[in-house]
Amino acid sequence: MTRHAWYSPGRLRTRIAAASGWQLALMLCLGGAVSALAMAPVFAWPVLIVTLAVLLWTVDGARRRARPLRAAFWRGFLFGFGYFLAGMFWLAYAFINRGPEFIPLIPLAVPALAALLAAFWGGAMVAYALLAQRSEWRVLVFAVCIAVFEWLRGHMFGGLPWNLPAYAWPAGGAVSQTASWFGVYGLSLLTVLTLVSPAVAVGPAFNLKRSMPAMAGAAILSIMFSFGALRLQESDPGTVPDVRLRIVQSSITQAEKWGSDGALLARDRYLGLTAAPGLADVTHVLWPEGALPIYMLEDGATLSLIGELFASDQVLMTGISRRVVGPEDDTYYNSLAVLRYQGGAPRIVGLYDKVLLAPFGESIPFSGLLSMIGFADFARLQYTPGAGPFVMDLPGAPPVMPLICYEGIFPGFVRAGTPRPSWLFNLSNDAWFGETSGPRQHVNQTRYRSIETGLPMIRSASRGVSGVIDALGRMPVEIQPRSEGAYDVDLPRPVAAPLYALWGDWPFWIINGFLVAGIILQRRKVVEKYLKYRR
């Protein structure tokens, strides 16, 4: 044995697969945490080549344990826990911004959410341990199991498809265009497959058979890049005539908005920015989610002040908190209100209530438990979900589908609107999460909805990334979170509906079906061969 034999790739793989105890737990948690660097704003996707290899090798080692399924689950869980804790730490800022009395909830809520999401990765590794063969093509099983359980994570218990493997690719880039065919779940499958495939090529010496998955992965990645590059060269469909949008971006913080005289401060700030030169040429003014900390539709003074700025037939699209007074309890909604001003008087021409409510922000999981341990006030801070997504007809503009805040990260939700809209309007309040990676992750994921649907998007996000997203996910107008001003933009046209917009996740499931059928057939042949040998 040479002096440096310990560092040979084959021996390193063997030592990682045989790791146990606290060293294994630490390695997997750190591996998951490092994997979060593949997400926005860093996009260091090459780290997944290393970290996914570590996960694969350790779960391969678990299959040789006395209780392989339990060992596989905990390996996947620990990796996922580190991944989600590092990738979503910014949720803590929402509790801080709510007030000092909510800070004690951080050590409970944030790790609990990370653990819940990590359980899906644990389940994926159990499925892998059950189905995978010893051959180098087990990477197919590994990728399928992760992709299927990520789909489940995006749909079960309300779903939270945050930081899917597909989001390692910047939206609007060449590889991201694959989502126009297979959606983000299909792209997640291909991402895991191409990035983990080099792991099975690692050995004491080059072996052509063992290297075949890595070569296939490189070929798939090349095809995705080439397809995306060609799609990005498509001709620009242009902009919609006679529509001029004004995105109003304020840098006001949550502490300022909800502090003493915060309502007046926010109102005056938005009115001042809206009144910037050029307003007469604007057809629609866009304010973000929760622009004003008041029930705006009940505030006649604020509505009148807005009317003094607007010419006849100009439209305001703004996020509001809406209250419906009931005989016993009031009902609250997070809404988009579309107001058309004629002669200074407002008329509500559109109203949309948010359907998918953010956990711990708008709906409180385990509210009964939180009330029991002394957080009853926090547990009561809940909105009521709206009836469902729909396409809204607008005066002076093509039909639009509203997406409030994190509704924009759900692919199936965007497809639920019928008939097909001409554009998407995503309004958000990213000020809750400070200057962290959260707002950057949010906008990258939201831009994928344009790639999947072929629809442009206008985004208005308080202290988030606002701007114009074209039908291919590119962002020709990008307004930074701390910017403040009025930005007048044109509305891009949509492109022809891509495959995903027509078929949804069916192509993803068809691919998985073929792969699973092949896996089962191969496993059956191995079992039959083993039984024949025993006889």
Coordinates of C-alpha atoms in Angstrom, one line a residue:
M1 CA 0.0 0.0 0.0
T2 CA 1.4 3.4 -0.9
R3 CA 1.6 6.2 1.5
H4 CA -1.4 8.1 -0.1
A5 CA -3.6 5.0 -0.8
W6 CA -6.2 6.3 1.7
Y7 CA -6.9 9.2 -0.6
S8 CA -7.6 7.1 -3.6
P9 CA -11.1 7.5 -4.9
G10 CA -12.1 3.9 -4.5
R11 CA -10.8 3.7 -0.9
L12 CA -12.5 7.0 0.0
R13 CA -15.8 5.7 -1.4
T14 CA -15.4 2.6 0.8
R15 CA -14.7 4.6 3.9
I16 CA -17.7 6.9 3.3
A17 CA -20.0 3.9 2.8
A18 CA -18.8 2.2 6.0
A19 CA -19.1 5.4 8.2
S20 CA -21.3 5.2 11.2
G21 CA -22.2 6.9 14.5
W22 CA -21.7 10.6 15.0
Q23 CA -19.2 10.9 12.1
L24 CA -21.8 9.6 9.7
A25 CA -24.5 12.0 11.1
L26 CA -22.2 15.0 10.9
M27 CA -21.0 14.1 7.4
L28 CA -24.6 13.8 6.1
C29 CA -25.9 16.9 7.8
L30 CA -22.9 18.9 6.4
G31 CA -23.3 17.4 3.0
G32 CA -26.9 18.4 2.9
A33 CA -26.1 21.9 4.2
V34 CA -23.4 22.3 1.5
S35 CA -25.9 21.2 -1.1
A36 CA -28.0 24.3 -0.4
L37 CA -25.3 26.3 -2.1
A38 CA -26.6 24.9 -5.4
M39 CA -29.7 27.1 -4.9
A40 CA -30.1 30.8 -5.5
P41 CA -28.3 33.1 -5.2
V42 CA -25.1 31.1 -5.4
F43 CA -26.1 28.4 -8.0
A44 CA -23.0 26.3 -7.2
W45 CA -24.6 23.3 -8.8
P46 CA -21.3 21.4 -9.1
V47 CA -21.3 20.8 -5.3
L48 CA -24.2 18.3 -5.9
I49 CA -21.8 16.1 -7.8
V50 CA -19.9 15.5 -4.5
T51 CA -22.8 15.7 -2.0
L52 CA -25.1 13.4 -3.9
A53 CA -22.3 10.9 -4.3
V54 CA -21.8 10.9 -0.6
L55 CA -25.5 10.3 -0.1
L56 CA -25.5 7.5 -2.6
W57 CA -22.4 5.8 -1.1
T58 CA -23.7 6.0 2.5
V59 CA -27.1 4.5 1.5
D60 CA -25.3 1.8 -0.4
G61 CA -23.5 1.1 2.8
A62 CA -26.8 1.1 4.7
R63 CA -28.1 -1.8 2.5
R64 CA -25.5 -4.0 4.1
R65 CA -26.6 -3.3 7.6
A66 CA -28.7 -5.5 9.8
R67 CA -31.7 -3.2 9.4
P68 CA -31.1 -1.7 6.0
L69 CA -34.4 0.2 5.5
R70 CA -34.1 2.0 8.9
A71 CA -30.5 2.8 8.2
A72 CA -31.4 4.1 4.7
F73 CA -34.2 6.3 6.1
W74 CA -31.9 8.0 8.6
R75 CA -29.2 8.6 6.1
G76 CA -31.7 10.3 3.8
F77 CA -33.3 12.2 6.6
L78 CA -30.0 13.6 8.0
F79 CA -28.9 14.7 4.6
G80 CA -32.3 16.3 3.9
F81 CA -32.4 18.0 7.4
G82 CA -29.1 19.7 6.7
Y83 CA -30.2 20.7 3.3
F84 CA -33.5 22.3 4.3
L85 CA -32.2 23.8 7.5
A86 CA -29.4 25.6 5.6
G87 CA -31.6 26.4 2.6
M88 CA -34.5 27.8 4.5
F89 CA -32.9 29.4 7.6
W90 CA -34.2 32.7 6.4
L91 CA -37.7 31.8 7.7
A92 CA -36.4 32.8 11.2
Y93 CA -36.5 36.4 10.0
A94 CA -40.3 36.3 9.7
F95 CA -40.5 35.5 13.4
I96 CA -38.1 38.3 14.2
N97 CA -40.0 40.8 12.1
R98 CA -43.3 39.8 13.9
G99 CA -41.9 41.0 17.2
P100 CA -39.6 39.8 20.1
E101 CA -42.4 37.7 21.6
F102 CA -42.3 35.4 18.6
I103 CA -38.5 34.8 18.6
P104 CA -38.7 31.9 21.1
L105 CA -40.6 30.0 18.4
I106 CA -37.6 30.0 16.0
P107 CA -35.8 26.9 17.6
L108 CA -39.1 25.0 17.4
A109 CA -40.6 26.0 14.1
V110 CA -37.7 26.2 11.7
P111 CA -36.0 22.8 12.6
A112 CA -39.5 21.2 12.8
L113 CA -40.2 22.3 9.2
A114 CA -36.8 21.2 8.1
A115 CA -37.4 17.8 9.7
L116 CA -40.8 17.4 8.1
L117 CA -39.4 18.1 4.6
A118 CA -36.4 15.9 5.3
A119 CA -38.7 12.9 6.0
F120 CA -39.4 12.9 2.2
W121 CA -35.7 12.4 1.5
G122 CA -35.7 9.6 4.1
G123 CA -38.6 8.0 2.3
A124 CA -36.8 8.3 -1.0
M125 CA -33.8 6.5 0.3
V126 CA -36.0 3.7 1.7
A127 CA -37.5 3.2 -1.7
Y128 CA -34.0 3.2 -3.2
A129 CA -32.8 0.6 -0.8
L130 CA -35.8 -1.6 -1.7
L131 CA -35.5 -1.3 -5.5
A132 CA -31.9 -0.7 -6.4
Q133 CA -29.6 -3.4 -7.8
R134 CA -25.9 -3.7 -7.3
S135 CA -25.2 -2.6 -10.9
E136 CA -23.8 0.8 -11.9
W137 CA -27.3 1.7 -13.3
R138 CA -28.7 1.9 -9.8
V139 CA -28.3 5.7 -10.3
L140 CA -31.5 5.5 -12.3
V141 CA -33.3 4.2 -9.2
F142 CA -31.7 6.8 -7.0
A143 CA -32.8 9.6 -9.3
V144 CA -36.4 8.3 -9.8
C145 CA -36.9 7.8 -6.0
I146 CA -35.8 11.3 -5.2
A147 CA -37.9 12.8 -8.0
V148 CA -41.0 11.0 -7.0
F149 CA -40.7 11.9 -3.4
E150 CA -40.0 15.5 -4.3
W151 CA -43.3 15.4 -6.2
L152 CA -44.9 14.0 -3.1
R153 CA -43.3 16.8 -1.1
G154 CA -44.9 19.3 -3.4
H155 CA -48.4 17.9 -3.0
M156 CA -48.9 16.2 0.3
F157 CA -50.1 18.1 3.4
G158 CA -50.7 21.2 1.2
G159 CA -47.2 20.9 -0.4
L160 CA -44.1 22.9 -0.1
P161 CA -42.0 22.4 -3.3
W162 CA -39.2 24.8 -2.2
N163 CA -35.6 24.2 -3.4
L164 CA -36.3 21.3 -5.7
P165 CA -33.2 20.0 -7.4
A166 CA -34.3 21.6 -10.7
Y167 CA -33.8 25.0 -9.1
A168 CA -30.0 24.6 -9.1
W169 CA -30.2 25.9 -12.6
P170 CA -30.8 29.7 -12.9
A171 CA -34.2 30.4 -14.5
G172 CA -34.0 31.8 -18.0
G173 CA -30.7 29.9 -18.7
A174 CA -30.3 27.1 -21.2
V175 CA -30.7 24.1 -19.0
S176 CA -33.8 25.6 -17.3
Q177 CA -35.7 25.5 -20.6
T178 CA -36.1 21.7 -20.2
A179 CA -38.9 22.6 -17.7
S180 CA -41.0 23.7 -20.8
W181 CA -41.2 20.0 -21.6
F182 CA -41.1 18.1 -18.3
G183 CA -41.7 20.8 -15.7
V184 CA -39.6 21.2 -12.6
Y185 CA -40.2 17.7 -11.4
G186 CA -39.0 16.2 -14.7
L187 CA -36.0 18.6 -14.6
S188 CA -35.3 17.5 -11.0
L189 CA -35.2 13.9 -12.1
L190 CA -32.7 14.7 -14.9
T191 CA -30.7 17.0 -12.6
V192 CA -30.2 14.3 -10.0
L193 CA -29.5 11.6 -12.6
T194 CA -26.8 13.7 -14.5
L195 CA -25.1 14.9 -11.3
V196 CA -25.0 11.7 -9.3
S197 CA -24.0 9.4 -12.3
P198 CA -20.2 10.1 -11.9
A199 CA -20.4 8.6 -8.4
V200 CA -20.6 5.0 -9.7
A201 CA -17.6 5.6 -12.0
V202 CA -15.4 6.0 -8.9
G203 CA -13.1 3.1 -8.4
P204 CA -9.5 2.0 -8.1
A205 CA -9.0 2.1 -11.9
F206 CA -10.9 3.2 -15.0
N207 CA -13.7 0.8 -16.0
L208 CA -15.7 1.3 -19.1
K209 CA -18.8 -0.5 -17.9
R210 CA -18.8 1.4 -14.6
S211 CA -18.3 4.7 -16.5
M212 CA -21.3 4.2 -18.8
P213 CA -23.8 6.1 -16.5
A214 CA -21.5 9.0 -16.2
M215 CA -21.1 9.2 -20.0
A216 CA -24.9 8.9 -20.4
G217 CA -25.4 11.7 -17.8
A218 CA -22.9 14.0 -19.6
A219 CA -24.8 13.3 -22.9
I220 CA -28.2 14.1 -21.3
L221 CA -26.8 17.4 -19.8
S222 CA -25.4 18.3 -23.3
I223 CA -28.8 17.7 -24.9
M224 CA -30.6 19.8 -22.3
F225 CA -28.1 22.6 -22.8
S226 CA -28.3 22.5 -26.6
F227 CA -32.1 22.3 -26.6
G228 CA -32.3 25.3 -24.2
A229 CA -29.8 27.3 -26.2
L230 CA -31.9 26.8 -29.4
R231 CA -35.1 27.8 -27.6
L232 CA -33.5 30.9 -26.3
Q233 CA -32.8 31.9 -29.8
E234 CA -36.5 32.0 -30.8
S235 CA -37.7 35.3 -32.1
D236 CA -39.0 37.8 -29.5
P237 CA -42.8 37.9 -29.7
G238 CA -42.8 41.6 -28.8
T239 CA -45.0 43.5 -26.4
V240 CA -48.7 44.2 -26.0
P241 CA -49.7 47.5 -27.6
D242 CA -51.4 50.3 -25.6
V243 CA -50.5 48.7 -22.2
R244 CA -48.1 50.5 -20.0
L245 CA -47.5 49.2 -16.5
R246 CA -46.0 51.1 -13.5
I247 CA -44.3 48.9 -10.9
V248 CA -44.0 50.8 -7.6
Q249 CA -41.1 49.5 -5.5
S250 CA -40.7 50.8 -1.9
S251 CA -37.8 50.0 0.3
I252 CA -39.9 50.3 3.5
T253 CA -39.1 47.6 6.0
Q254 CA -41.6 45.6 8.1
A255 CA -40.4 47.3 11.2
E256 CA -41.2 50.7 9.7
K257 CA -44.5 49.6 8.2
W258 CA -45.8 48.1 11.5
G259 CA -44.2 50.7 13.8
S260 CA -45.7 53.9 15.1
D261 CA -47.4 55.9 12.3
G262 CA -46.4 53.1 9.9
A263 CA -49.7 53.2 8.1
L264 CA -49.3 56.9 7.3
L265 CA -45.6 56.4 6.3
A266 CA -46.4 53.5 4.0
R267 CA -49.4 55.3 2.4
D268 CA -47.5 58.5 1.8
R269 CA -44.5 56.6 0.4
Y270 CA -46.6 54.6 -2.1
L271 CA -48.6 57.7 -3.1
G272 CA -45.4 59.7 -3.6
L273 CA -43.8 57.0 -5.7
T274 CA -46.9 56.4 -7.8
A275 CA -47.1 60.2 -8.6
A276 CA -43.7 60.2 -10.3
P277 CA -43.5 61.9 -13.7
G278 CA -45.0 59.9 -16.5
L279 CA -48.1 58.7 -14.7
A280 CA -50.4 60.1 -17.4
D281 CA -48.9 57.6 -19.9
V282 CA -49.5 54.6 -17.6
T283 CA -52.5 52.3 -17.9
H284 CA -52.0 50.1 -14.8
V285 CA -50.2 50.8 -11.5
L286 CA -49.0 47.7 -9.6
W287 CA -48.4 47.7 -5.9
P288 CA -47.1 44.6 -4.0
E289 CA -48.7 42.2 -1.6
G290 CA -49.6 43.9 1.7
A291 CA -48.5 47.3 0.5
L292 CA -50.4 49.2 3.2
P293 CA -50.9 47.9 6.8
I294 CA -54.6 48.8 6.7
Y295 CA -57.8 47.4 5.4
M296 CA -57.6 49.6 2.4
L297 CA -61.1 48.9 1.0
E298 CA -62.5 50.2 4.3
D299 CA -60.4 53.4 4.3
G300 CA -62.2 56.1 2.3
A301 CA -59.5 58.7 2.9
T302 CA -56.8 56.5 1.3
L303 CA -59.0 55.6 -1.6
S304 CA -59.8 59.3 -2.2
L305 CA -56.1 60.3 -2.1
I306 CA -55.3 57.6 -4.7
G307 CA -58.2 59.0 -6.9
E308 CA -56.6 62.4 -6.8
L309 CA -53.6 61.0 -8.7
F310 CA -55.4 58.8 -11.2
A311 CA -56.8 60.0 -14.5
S312 CA -60.1 58.5 -15.7
D313 CA -59.9 54.7 -16.5
Q314 CA -56.5 54.2 -14.9
V315 CA -56.3 50.9 -12.9
L316 CA -54.6 50.1 -9.6
M317 CA -53.7 46.5 -8.9
T318 CA -52.7 46.1 -5.3
G319 CA -52.3 43.5 -2.6
I320 CA -54.5 44.2 0.4
S321 CA -55.7 42.6 3.6
R322 CA -59.4 42.2 3.4
R323 CA -61.9 41.7 6.3
V324 CA -65.4 40.3 6.1
V325 CA -67.4 41.1 9.2
G326 CA -69.5 38.2 10.4
P327 CA -72.1 37.8 13.1
E328 CA -69.7 36.1 15.5
D329 CA -66.2 36.2 14.1
D330 CA -64.6 38.2 11.3
T331 CA -63.0 36.5 8.3
Y332 CA -59.7 37.7 6.9
Y333 CA -58.2 37.3 3.4
N334 CA -54.9 38.1 1.7
S335 CA -56.2 39.5 -1.5
L336 CA -55.5 41.3 -4.8
A337 CA -57.8 44.2 -5.5
V338 CA -58.2 45.7 -8.9
L339 CA -59.6 49.2 -8.7
R340 CA -60.6 51.3 -11.7
Y341 CA -60.8 55.0 -11.1
Q342 CA -63.3 57.1 -13.1
G343 CA -63.6 60.7 -12.1
G344 CA -61.7 60.1 -9.0
A345 CA -64.1 57.5 -7.7
P346 CA -62.9 53.9 -7.3
R347 CA -64.8 50.8 -8.6
I348 CA -63.7 47.3 -7.7
V349 CA -63.4 45.5 -11.1
G350 CA -61.5 42.5 -9.8
L351 CA -60.9 40.7 -6.5
Y352 CA -58.8 37.6 -5.9
D353 CA -58.3 35.9 -2.5
K354 CA -55.1 33.9 -2.0
V355 CA -55.7 30.2 -2.1
L356 CA -52.4 28.7 -0.9
L357 CA -51.5 30.1 2.5
A358 CA -47.9 30.2 3.7
P359 CA -47.4 28.1 6.9
F360 CA -46.6 30.1 10.0
G361 CA -47.3 33.3 8.1
E362 CA -50.9 33.0 7.1
S363 CA -51.9 29.7 8.4
I364 CA -50.6 28.2 11.6
P365 CA -49.8 24.4 11.7
F366 CA -50.4 22.8 15.0
S367 CA -52.2 25.9 16.2
G368 CA -53.8 23.9 19.1
L369 CA -50.4 22.8 20.4
L370 CA -49.0 26.3 20.1
S371 CA -52.0 27.6 22.1
M372 CA -51.4 25.0 24.8
I373 CA -47.7 26.0 25.3
G374 CA -48.4 29.8 25.6
F375 CA -48.6 31.1 22.0
A376 CA -52.3 31.5 21.7
D377 CA -52.1 35.0 20.1
F378 CA -49.7 33.7 17.4
A379 CA -52.0 30.7 16.7
R380 CA -54.9 33.0 16.0
L381 CA -53.1 34.9 13.2
Q382 CA -54.7 33.0 10.4
Y383 CA -56.2 34.0 7.0
T384 CA -59.0 32.1 5.2
P385 CA -58.1 30.6 1.8
G386 CA -59.8 31.8 -1.3
A387 CA -62.1 29.7 -3.5
G388 CA -59.5 28.8 -6.1
P389 CA -57.2 30.1 -8.9
F390 CA -58.8 31.7 -11.8
V391 CA -58.1 34.0 -14.8
M392 CA -59.2 37.6 -14.3
D393 CA -60.5 39.8 -17.0
L394 CA -58.9 43.3 -16.8
P395 CA -60.0 46.6 -18.2
G396 CA -57.4 47.8 -20.7
A397 CA -55.2 44.7 -20.6
P398 CA -55.2 41.1 -21.6
P399 CA -56.6 38.4 -19.1
V400 CA -54.2 37.8 -16.2
M401 CA -53.8 35.0 -13.6
P402 CA -52.9 36.4 -10.2
L403 CA -50.3 34.7 -8.0
I404 CA -49.9 36.0 -4.5
C405 CA -46.5 35.4 -2.8
Y406 CA -45.5 31.7 -2.8
E407 CA -48.4 30.6 -5.0
G408 CA -45.9 31.2 -7.7
I409 CA -43.8 28.1 -6.7
F410 CA -46.6 25.6 -7.4
P411 CA -46.5 24.4 -11.0
G412 CA -49.9 22.7 -11.0
F413 CA -51.5 25.7 -9.4
V414 CA -50.5 27.9 -12.3
R415 CA -52.0 25.4 -14.8
A416 CA -55.3 25.3 -12.9
G417 CA -56.4 28.7 -14.3
T418 CA -58.7 28.3 -17.4
P419 CA -58.9 29.6 -20.0
R420 CA -55.2 30.3 -20.7
P421 CA -54.3 33.8 -19.5
S422 CA -52.0 36.1 -21.5
W423 CA -49.8 36.9 -18.5
L424 CA -49.1 36.2 -14.8
F425 CA -49.0 38.8 -12.0
N426 CA -47.0 37.8 -9.0
L427 CA -47.2 40.1 -6.0
S428 CA -45.3 39.4 -2.9
N429 CA -44.0 40.8 0.4
D430 CA -40.5 39.5 0.7
A431 CA -39.7 42.2 3.3
W432 CA -40.5 39.6 6.0
F433 CA -37.3 37.7 5.2
G434 CA -34.7 40.5 5.3
E435 CA -31.6 40.6 3.1
T436 CA -31.2 36.8 3.0
S437 CA -31.2 34.2 0.3
G438 CA -35.0 33.7 0.7
P439 CA -36.2 36.4 -1.7
R440 CA -33.6 35.3 -4.3
Q441 CA -34.7 31.7 -4.1
H442 CA -38.3 32.9 -4.4
V443 CA -37.9 34.9 -7.6
N444 CA -35.8 32.1 -9.3
Q445 CA -38.5 29.5 -8.5
T446 CA -41.3 31.9 -9.7
R447 CA -39.6 32.5 -13.0
Y448 CA -39.9 28.8 -13.8
R449 CA -43.7 29.2 -14.1
S450 CA -43.1 31.4 -17.2
I451 CA -40.8 28.7 -18.7
E452 CA -43.4 26.0 -18.0
T453 CA -46.4 27.9 -19.3
G454 CA -44.9 30.2 -22.0
L455 CA -46.5 33.1 -20.3
P456 CA -44.8 36.4 -19.3
M457 CA -44.9 37.6 -15.7
I458 CA -44.9 40.9 -14.0
R459 CA -43.6 40.8 -10.5
S460 CA -44.1 43.3 -7.7
A461 CA -42.4 42.3 -4.5
S462 CA -41.9 44.6 -1.5
R463 CA -38.1 44.4 -0.7
G464 CA -37.9 41.5 -3.1
V465 CA -36.8 41.2 -6.7
S466 CA -39.5 42.9 -8.9
G467 CA -39.6 43.4 -12.7
V468 CA -40.5 41.8 -16.0
I469 CA -40.1 38.1 -16.7
D470 CA -40.5 37.1 -20.3
A471 CA -42.2 33.9 -21.6
L472 CA -38.8 32.0 -21.4
G473 CA -38.0 32.9 -17.8
R474 CA -35.5 35.7 -18.6
M475 CA -35.7 38.9 -16.7
P476 CA -35.1 41.9 -19.0
V477 CA -36.2 44.3 -16.3
E478 CA -34.9 43.4 -12.8
I479 CA -35.5 45.7 -9.9
Q480 CA -33.3 45.0 -6.8
P481 CA -34.8 44.5 -3.3
R482 CA -33.5 47.8 -1.8
S483 CA -34.4 49.9 -4.8
E484 CA -37.2 52.5 -4.6
G485 CA -39.1 54.2 -7.3
A486 CA -41.6 53.9 -10.1
Y487 CA -40.6 51.7 -13.0
D488 CA -42.7 51.9 -16.2
V489 CA -42.5 48.8 -18.3
D490 CA -44.2 47.2 -21.3
L491 CA -46.1 43.9 -21.1
P492 CA -44.4 41.1 -23.1
R493 CA -46.5 38.8 -25.3
P494 CA -46.8 35.1 -24.5
V495 CA -45.4 32.3 -26.7
A496 CA -47.2 29.2 -27.9
A497 CA -48.0 26.8 -25.0
P498 CA -45.1 24.4 -24.5
L499 CA -45.6 20.7 -23.8
Y500 CA -45.8 21.1 -20.0
A501 CA -48.5 23.7 -20.3
L502 CA -50.6 21.2 -22.3
W503 CA -49.8 17.9 -20.5
G504 CA -48.6 18.9 -17.0
D505 CA -46.8 16.2 -15.1
W506 CA -47.8 13.4 -17.4
P507 CA -44.5 13.3 -19.3
F508 CA -42.7 13.1 -16.0
W509 CA -44.8 10.1 -14.9
I510 CA -44.5 8.4 -18.2
I511 CA -40.7 8.6 -18.0
N512 CA -40.8 7.3 -14.4
G513 CA -43.2 4.5 -15.4
F514 CA -40.8 3.2 -18.1
L515 CA -37.8 3.4 -15.7
V516 CA -39.7 1.7 -12.8
A517 CA -41.0 -1.0 -15.2
G518 CA -37.4 -1.6 -16.3
I519 CA -36.2 -1.7 -12.7
I520 CA -38.9 -4.3 -11.7
L521 CA -38.2 -6.4 -14.8
Q522 CA -34.5 -6.4 -14.1
R523 CA -35.0 -7.2 -10.4
R524 CA -37.3 -10.1 -11.4
K525 CA -34.6 -11.6 -13.6
V526 CA -32.1 -11.3 -10.8
V527 CA -34.5 -13.0 -8.3
E528 CA -35.3 -15.8 -10.8
K529 CA -31.5 -16.3 -11.5
Y530 CA -30.9 -16.5 -7.7
L531 CA -33.7 -19.1 -7.2
K532 CA -32.5 -21.2 -10.1
Y533 CA -28.9 -21.1 -8.6
R534 CA -30.3 -22.2 -5.2
R535 CA -32.1 -25.2 -6.7

